[in-house]
mmCIF file of C-alpha atoms in Angstrom:
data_model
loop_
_atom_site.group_PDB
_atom_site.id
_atom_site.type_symbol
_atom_site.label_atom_id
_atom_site.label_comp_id
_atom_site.label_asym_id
_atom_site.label_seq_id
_atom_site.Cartn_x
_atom_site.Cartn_y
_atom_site.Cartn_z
ATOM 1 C CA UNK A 1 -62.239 25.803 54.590
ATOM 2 C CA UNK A 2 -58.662 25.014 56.240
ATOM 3 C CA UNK A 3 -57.567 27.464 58.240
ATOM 4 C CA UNK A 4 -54.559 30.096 56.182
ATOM 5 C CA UNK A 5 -51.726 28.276 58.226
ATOM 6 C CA UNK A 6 -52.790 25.018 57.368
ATOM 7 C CA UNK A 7 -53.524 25.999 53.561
ATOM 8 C CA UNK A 8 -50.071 27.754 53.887
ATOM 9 C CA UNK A 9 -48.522 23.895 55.315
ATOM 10 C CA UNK A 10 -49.919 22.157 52.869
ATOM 11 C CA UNK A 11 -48.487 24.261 49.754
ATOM 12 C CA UNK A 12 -44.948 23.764 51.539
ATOM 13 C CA UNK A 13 -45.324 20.492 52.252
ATOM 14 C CA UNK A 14 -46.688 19.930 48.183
ATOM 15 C CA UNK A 15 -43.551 22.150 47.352
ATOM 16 C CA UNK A 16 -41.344 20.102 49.169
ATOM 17 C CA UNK A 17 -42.705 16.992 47.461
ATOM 18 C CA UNK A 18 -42.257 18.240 43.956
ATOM 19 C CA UNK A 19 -38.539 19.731 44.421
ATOM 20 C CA UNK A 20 -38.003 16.012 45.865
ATOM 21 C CA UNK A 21 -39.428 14.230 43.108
ATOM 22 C CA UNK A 22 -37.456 16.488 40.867
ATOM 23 C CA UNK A 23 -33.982 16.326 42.350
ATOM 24 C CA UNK A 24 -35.191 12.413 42.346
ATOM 25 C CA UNK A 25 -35.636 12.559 38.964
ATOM 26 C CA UNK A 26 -32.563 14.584 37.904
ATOM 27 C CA UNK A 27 -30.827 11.815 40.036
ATOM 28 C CA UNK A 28 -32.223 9.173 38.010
ATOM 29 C CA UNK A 29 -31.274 10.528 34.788
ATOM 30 C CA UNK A 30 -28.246 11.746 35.642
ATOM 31 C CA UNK A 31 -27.582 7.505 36.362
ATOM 32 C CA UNK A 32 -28.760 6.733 33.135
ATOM 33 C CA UNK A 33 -26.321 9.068 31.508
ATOM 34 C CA UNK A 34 -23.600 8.388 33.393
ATOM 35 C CA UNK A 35 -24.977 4.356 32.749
ATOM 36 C CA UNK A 36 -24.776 5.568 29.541
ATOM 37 C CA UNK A 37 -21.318 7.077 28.679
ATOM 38 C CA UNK A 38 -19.754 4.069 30.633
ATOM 39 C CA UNK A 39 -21.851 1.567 27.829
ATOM 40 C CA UNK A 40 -20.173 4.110 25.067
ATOM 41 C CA UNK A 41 -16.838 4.736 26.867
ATOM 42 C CA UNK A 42 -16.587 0.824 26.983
ATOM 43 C CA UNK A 43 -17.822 0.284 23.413
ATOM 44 C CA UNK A 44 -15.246 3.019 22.558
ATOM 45 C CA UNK A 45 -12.525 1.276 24.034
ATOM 46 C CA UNK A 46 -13.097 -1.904 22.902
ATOM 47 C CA UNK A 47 -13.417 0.030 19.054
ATOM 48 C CA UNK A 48 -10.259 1.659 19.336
ATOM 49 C CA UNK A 49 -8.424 -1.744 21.072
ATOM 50 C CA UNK A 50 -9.967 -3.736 17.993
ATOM 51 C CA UNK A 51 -9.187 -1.011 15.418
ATOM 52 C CA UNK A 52 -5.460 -1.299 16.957
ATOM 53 C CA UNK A 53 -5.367 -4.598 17.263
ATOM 54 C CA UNK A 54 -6.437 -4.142 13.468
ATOM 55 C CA UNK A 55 -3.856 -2.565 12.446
ATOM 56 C CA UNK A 56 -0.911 -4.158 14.187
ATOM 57 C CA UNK A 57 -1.939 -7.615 12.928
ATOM 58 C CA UNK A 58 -2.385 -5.694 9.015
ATOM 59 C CA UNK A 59 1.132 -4.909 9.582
ATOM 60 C CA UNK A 60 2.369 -7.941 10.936
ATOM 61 C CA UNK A 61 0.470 -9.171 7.900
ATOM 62 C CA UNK A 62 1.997 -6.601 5.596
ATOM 63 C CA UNK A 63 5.487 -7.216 6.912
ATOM 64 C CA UNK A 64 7.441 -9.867 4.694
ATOM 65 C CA UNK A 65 8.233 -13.494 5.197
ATOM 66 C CA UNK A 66 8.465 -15.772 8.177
ATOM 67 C CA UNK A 67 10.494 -19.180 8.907
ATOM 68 C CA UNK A 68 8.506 -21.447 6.703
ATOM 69 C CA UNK A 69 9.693 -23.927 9.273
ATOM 70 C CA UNK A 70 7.366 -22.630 11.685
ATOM 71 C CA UNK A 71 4.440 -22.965 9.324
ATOM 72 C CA UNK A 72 4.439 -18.983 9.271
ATOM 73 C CA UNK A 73 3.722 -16.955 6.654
ATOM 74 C CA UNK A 74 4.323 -13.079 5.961
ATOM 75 C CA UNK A 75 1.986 -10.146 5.697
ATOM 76 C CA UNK A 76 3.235 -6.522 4.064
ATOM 77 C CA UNK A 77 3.199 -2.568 6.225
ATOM 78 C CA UNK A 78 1.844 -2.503 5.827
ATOM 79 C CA UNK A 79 -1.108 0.117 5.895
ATOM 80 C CA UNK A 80 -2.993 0.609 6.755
ATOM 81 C CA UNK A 81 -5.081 -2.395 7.144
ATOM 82 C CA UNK A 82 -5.272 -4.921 4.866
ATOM 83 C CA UNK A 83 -8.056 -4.749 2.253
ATOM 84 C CA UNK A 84 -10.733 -7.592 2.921
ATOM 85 C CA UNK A 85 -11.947 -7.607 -0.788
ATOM 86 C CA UNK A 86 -9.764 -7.394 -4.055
ATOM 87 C CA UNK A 87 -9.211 -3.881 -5.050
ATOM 88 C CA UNK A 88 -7.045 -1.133 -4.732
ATOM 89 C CA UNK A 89 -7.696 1.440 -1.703
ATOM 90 C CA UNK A 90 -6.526 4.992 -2.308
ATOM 91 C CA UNK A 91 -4.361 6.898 -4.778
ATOM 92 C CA UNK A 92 -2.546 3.784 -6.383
ATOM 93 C CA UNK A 93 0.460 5.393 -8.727
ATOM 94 C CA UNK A 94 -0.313 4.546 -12.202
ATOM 95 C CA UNK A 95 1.167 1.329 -13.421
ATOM 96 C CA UNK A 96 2.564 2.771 -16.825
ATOM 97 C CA UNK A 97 4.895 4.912 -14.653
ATOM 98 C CA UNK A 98 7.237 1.992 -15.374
ATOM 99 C CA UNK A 99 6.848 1.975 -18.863
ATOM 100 C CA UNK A 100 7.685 -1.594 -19.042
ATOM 101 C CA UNK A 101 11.029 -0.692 -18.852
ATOM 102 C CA UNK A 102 13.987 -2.002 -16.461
ATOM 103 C CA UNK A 103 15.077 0.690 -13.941
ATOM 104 C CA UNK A 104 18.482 1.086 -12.273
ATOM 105 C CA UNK A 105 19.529 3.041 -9.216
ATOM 106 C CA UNK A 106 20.530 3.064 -5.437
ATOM 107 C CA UNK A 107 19.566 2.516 -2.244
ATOM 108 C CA UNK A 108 21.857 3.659 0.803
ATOM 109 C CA UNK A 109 21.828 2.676 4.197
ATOM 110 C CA UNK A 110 23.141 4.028 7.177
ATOM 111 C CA UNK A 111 24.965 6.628 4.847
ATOM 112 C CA UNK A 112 27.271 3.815 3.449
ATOM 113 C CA UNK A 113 25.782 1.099 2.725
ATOM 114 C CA UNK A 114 25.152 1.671 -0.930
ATOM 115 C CA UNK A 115 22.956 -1.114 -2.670
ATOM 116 C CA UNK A 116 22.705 -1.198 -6.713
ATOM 117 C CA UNK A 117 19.278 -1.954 -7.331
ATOM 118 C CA UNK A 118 17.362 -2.856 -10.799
ATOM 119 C CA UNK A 119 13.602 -2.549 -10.769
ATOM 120 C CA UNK A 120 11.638 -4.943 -13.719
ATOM 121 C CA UNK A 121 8.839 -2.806 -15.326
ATOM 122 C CA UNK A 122 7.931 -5.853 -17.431
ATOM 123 C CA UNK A 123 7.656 -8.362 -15.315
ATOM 124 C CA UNK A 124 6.183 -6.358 -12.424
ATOM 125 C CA UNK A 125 4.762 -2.986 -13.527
ATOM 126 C CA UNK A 126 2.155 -2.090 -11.285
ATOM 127 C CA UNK A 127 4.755 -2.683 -8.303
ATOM 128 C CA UNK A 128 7.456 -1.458 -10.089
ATOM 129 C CA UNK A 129 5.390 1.722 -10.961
ATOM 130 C CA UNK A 130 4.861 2.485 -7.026
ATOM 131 C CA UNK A 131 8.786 1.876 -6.081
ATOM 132 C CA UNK A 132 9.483 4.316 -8.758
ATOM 133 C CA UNK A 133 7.448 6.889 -7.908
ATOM 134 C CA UNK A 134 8.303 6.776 -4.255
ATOM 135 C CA UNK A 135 11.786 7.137 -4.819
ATOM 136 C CA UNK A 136 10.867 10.247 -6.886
ATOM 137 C CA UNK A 137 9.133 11.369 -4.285
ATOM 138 C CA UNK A 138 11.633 10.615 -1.505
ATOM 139 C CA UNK A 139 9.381 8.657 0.557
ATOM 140 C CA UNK A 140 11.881 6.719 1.665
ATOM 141 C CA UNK A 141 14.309 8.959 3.046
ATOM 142 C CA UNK A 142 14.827 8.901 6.663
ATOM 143 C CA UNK A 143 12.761 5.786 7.188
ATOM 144 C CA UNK A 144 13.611 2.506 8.666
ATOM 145 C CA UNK A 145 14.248 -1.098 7.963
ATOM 146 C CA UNK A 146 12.843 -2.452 11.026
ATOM 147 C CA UNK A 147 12.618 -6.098 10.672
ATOM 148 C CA UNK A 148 15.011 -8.608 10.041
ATOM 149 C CA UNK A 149 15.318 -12.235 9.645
ATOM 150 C CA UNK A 150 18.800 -14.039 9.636
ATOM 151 C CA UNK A 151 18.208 -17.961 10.337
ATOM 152 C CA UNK A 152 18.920 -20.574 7.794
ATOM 153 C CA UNK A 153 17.180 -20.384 4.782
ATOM 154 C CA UNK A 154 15.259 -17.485 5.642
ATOM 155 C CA UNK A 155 17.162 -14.212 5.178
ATOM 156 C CA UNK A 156 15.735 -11.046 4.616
ATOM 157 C CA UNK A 157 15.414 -7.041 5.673
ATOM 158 C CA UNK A 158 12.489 -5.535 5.321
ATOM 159 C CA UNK A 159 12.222 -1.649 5.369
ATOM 160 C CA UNK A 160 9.617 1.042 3.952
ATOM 161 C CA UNK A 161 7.105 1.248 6.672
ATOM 162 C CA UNK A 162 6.335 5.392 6.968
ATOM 163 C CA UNK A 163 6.657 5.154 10.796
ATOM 164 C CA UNK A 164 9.640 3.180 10.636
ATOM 165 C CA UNK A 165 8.163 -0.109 12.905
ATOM 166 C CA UNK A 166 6.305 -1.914 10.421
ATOM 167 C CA UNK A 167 2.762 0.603 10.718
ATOM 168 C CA UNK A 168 1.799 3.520 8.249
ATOM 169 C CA UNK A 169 2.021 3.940 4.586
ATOM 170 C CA UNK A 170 1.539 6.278 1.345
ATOM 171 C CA UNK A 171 -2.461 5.879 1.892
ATOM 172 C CA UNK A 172 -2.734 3.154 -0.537
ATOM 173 C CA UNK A 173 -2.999 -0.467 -0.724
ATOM 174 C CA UNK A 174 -2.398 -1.977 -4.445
ATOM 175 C CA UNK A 175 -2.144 -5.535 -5.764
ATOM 176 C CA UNK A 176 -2.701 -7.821 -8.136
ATOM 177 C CA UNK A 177 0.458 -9.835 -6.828
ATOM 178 C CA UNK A 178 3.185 -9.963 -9.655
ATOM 179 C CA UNK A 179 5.853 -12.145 -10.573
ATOM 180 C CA UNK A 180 5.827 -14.191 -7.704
ATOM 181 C CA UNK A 181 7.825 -17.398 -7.603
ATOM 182 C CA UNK A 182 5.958 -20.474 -8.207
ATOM 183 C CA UNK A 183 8.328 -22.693 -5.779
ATOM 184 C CA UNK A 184 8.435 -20.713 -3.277
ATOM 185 C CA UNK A 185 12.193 -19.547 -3.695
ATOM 186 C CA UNK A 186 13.333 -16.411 -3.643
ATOM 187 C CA UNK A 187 17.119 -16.220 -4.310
ATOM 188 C CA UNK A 188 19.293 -14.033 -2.654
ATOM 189 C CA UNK A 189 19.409 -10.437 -3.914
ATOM 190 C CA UNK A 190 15.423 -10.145 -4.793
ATOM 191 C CA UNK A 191 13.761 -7.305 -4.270
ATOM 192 C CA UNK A 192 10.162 -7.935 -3.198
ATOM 193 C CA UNK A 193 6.667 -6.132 -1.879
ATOM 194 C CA UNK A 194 5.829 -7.378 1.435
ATOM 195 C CA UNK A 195 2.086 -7.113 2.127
ATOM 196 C CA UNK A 196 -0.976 -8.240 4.700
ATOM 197 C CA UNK A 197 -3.364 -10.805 4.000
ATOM 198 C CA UNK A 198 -5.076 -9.876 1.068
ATOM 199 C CA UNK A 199 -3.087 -9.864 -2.176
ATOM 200 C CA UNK A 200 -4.290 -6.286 -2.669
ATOM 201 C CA UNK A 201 -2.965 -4.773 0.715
ATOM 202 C CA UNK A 202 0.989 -4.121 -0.421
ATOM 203 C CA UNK A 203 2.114 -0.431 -0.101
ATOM 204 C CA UNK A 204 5.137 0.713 0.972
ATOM 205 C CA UNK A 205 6.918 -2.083 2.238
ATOM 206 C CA UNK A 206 9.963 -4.073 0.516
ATOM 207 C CA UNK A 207 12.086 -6.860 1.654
ATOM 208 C CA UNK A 208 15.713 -7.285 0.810
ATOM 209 C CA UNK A 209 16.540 -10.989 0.334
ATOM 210 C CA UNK A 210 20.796 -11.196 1.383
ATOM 211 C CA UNK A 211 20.432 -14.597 1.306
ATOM 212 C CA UNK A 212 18.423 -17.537 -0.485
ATOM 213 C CA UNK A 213 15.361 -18.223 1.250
ATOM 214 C CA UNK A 214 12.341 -19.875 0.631
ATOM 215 C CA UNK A 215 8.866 -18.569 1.538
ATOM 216 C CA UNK A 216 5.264 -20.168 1.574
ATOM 217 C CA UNK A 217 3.364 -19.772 -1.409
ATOM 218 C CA UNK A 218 0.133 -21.020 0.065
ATOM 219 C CA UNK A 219 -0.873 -17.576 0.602
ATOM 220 C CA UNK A 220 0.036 -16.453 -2.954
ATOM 221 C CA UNK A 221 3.496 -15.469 -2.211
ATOM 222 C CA UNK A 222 5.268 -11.748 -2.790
ATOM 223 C CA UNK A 223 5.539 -9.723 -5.705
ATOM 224 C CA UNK A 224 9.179 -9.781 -7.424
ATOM 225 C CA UNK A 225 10.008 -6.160 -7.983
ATOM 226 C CA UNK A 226 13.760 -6.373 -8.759
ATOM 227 C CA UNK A 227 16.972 -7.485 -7.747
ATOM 228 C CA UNK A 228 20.168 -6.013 -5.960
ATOM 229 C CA UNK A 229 22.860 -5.866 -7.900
ATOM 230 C CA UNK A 230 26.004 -4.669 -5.953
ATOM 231 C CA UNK A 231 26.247 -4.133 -2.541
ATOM 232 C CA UNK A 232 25.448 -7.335 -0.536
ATOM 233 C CA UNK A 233 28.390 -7.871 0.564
ATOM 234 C CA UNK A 234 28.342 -4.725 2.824
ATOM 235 C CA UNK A 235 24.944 -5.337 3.607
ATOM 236 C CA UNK A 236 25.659 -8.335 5.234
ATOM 237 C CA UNK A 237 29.228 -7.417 7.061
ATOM 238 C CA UNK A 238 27.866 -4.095 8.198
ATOM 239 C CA UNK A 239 24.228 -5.057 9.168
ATOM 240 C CA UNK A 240 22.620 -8.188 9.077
ATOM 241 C CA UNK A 241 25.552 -10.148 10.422
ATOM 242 C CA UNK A 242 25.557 -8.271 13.200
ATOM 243 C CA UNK A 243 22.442 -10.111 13.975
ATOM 244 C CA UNK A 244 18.498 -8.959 15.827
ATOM 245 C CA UNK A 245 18.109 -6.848 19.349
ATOM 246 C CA UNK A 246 15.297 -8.950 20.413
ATOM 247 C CA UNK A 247 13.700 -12.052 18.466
ATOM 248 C CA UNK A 248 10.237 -12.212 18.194
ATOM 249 C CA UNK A 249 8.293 -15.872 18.111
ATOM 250 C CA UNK A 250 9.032 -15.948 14.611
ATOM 251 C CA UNK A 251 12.473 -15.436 14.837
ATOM 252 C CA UNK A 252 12.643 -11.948 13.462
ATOM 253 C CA UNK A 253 13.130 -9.129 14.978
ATOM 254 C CA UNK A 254 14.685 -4.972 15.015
ATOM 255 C CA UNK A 255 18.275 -5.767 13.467
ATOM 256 C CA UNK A 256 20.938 -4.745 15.997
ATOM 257 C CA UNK A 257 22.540 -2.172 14.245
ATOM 258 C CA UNK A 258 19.694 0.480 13.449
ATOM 259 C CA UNK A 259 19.395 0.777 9.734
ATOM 260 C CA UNK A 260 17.835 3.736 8.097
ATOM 261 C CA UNK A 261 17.920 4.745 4.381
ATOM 262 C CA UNK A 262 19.510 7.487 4.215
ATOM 263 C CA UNK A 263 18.883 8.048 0.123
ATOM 264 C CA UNK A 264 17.348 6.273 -2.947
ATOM 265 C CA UNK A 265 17.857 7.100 -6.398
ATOM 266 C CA UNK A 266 16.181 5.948 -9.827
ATOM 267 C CA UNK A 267 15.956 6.186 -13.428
ATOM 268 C CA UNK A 268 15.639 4.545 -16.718
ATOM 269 C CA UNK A 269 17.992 2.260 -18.248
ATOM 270 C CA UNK A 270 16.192 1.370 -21.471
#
């Protein structure tokens, strides 16, 4: 039989060995946790750098026409991100809102700018159904036109996106695609839906043509709307001609003179 202070080592010493072995282990597993949240941290970043990356490219997709020269073509934005199968995503306004009717009314910018538009419930009544009922609603108030293309040929201001820089919508995406132009022209004065890949990802987004342009159609093209009907003129001397802040590769870009709609009216002329 060991001797007390020996039998008293030996427990310390065994003591000693298991506090070790579990500070070694809390060690160890602390390392794999921390191994761990780094793997998800990382896989986190790279989700939310995709998921923007997403969504800047669904609104570079949703966000009208580029210089067919280039071999570019336009996306609307839109939304939200562009839909990857054909359907509509979200609370699409009903398409009978239009009634099949024409629509007249107004669309200011800057506060004096003041555009007479006509919306075309026949030829383009789901679209036409979702302009009308955000100018009922106001959505357009306060928001932007934030893109703007002024070369040769390829003239246009697009405008609608909810956070005013070609991102956010009404939380839909709608298609079919409607009254699109089978040559590819779209004269000046159209009024058209500007929208991502997919033919079912327009929302919000319009684009003011102040000057005949032509657009490829490979993609399917954009959805006719309407027209403008007064109102170019001041369009062009008080905005577009004053030309963009900073081109980007596709030679569009922020117009110069910050353009906001200031107020949009609508109603039924038939």
């Amino acid at each position: 039989m060991a001797p007390k202070n020996q039998a008293r080592d030996n427990r310390e010493a065994r003591e000693r060995l298991r506090l070790y072995q579990a500070r070694q282990g809390l060690h160890e597993r602390q390392r794999r946790r921390r191994r761990r949240d780094d793997v998800v941290g990382v896989g986190v970043l790279v989700l939310v750098a995709a998921l923007a990356t997403g969504s800047q490219l669904a609104f570079a997709g949703a966000q009208a026409p580029r210089d067919t020269d280039a071999s570019a073509s336009a996306t609307s934005t839109p939304t939200p991100s562009a839909s990857a199968t054909a359907g509509n995503m979200g609370e699409v306004p009903s398409k009978d809102i239009a009634d099949g009717k024409r629509w007249t009314g107004t669309l200011t910018l800057n506060e004096d700018v003041r555009l007479g538009i006509e919306l075309d419930g026949a030829a383009a009544p789901q679209a036409a159904s979702v302009e009308i009922d955000l100018i009922r609603k106001q959505f357009y108030r306060d928001t932007t036109c934030h893109r703007l293309a002024d070369s040769k040929g390829f003239r246009f201001l697009q405008c609608g996106s909810a956070n005013g820089d070609g991102t956010g919508d009404a939380g839909f995406e709608y298609g079919p695609l409607e009254n699109v132009p089978s040559d590819g022209e779209y004269p000046a004065g159209t009024l058209a839906i500007a929208r991502g890949a997919s033919p079912y990802s327009q929302s919000t987004q319009f684009f003011i043509v102040y000057g005949d342009t032509t657009l490829d159609g490979s993609t399917g093209g954009y959805t006719v709307v309407g027209k403008v009907t007064s109102g170019l003129d001041d369009l062009e001397s008080r905005i577009t001609s004053k030309g963009i802040r900073s081109a980007g590769s596709d030679g569009t870009g922020e117009p110069e003179v910050a353009t906001t709609i200031t107020g949009a009216t609508i109603r039924k002329a038939d």
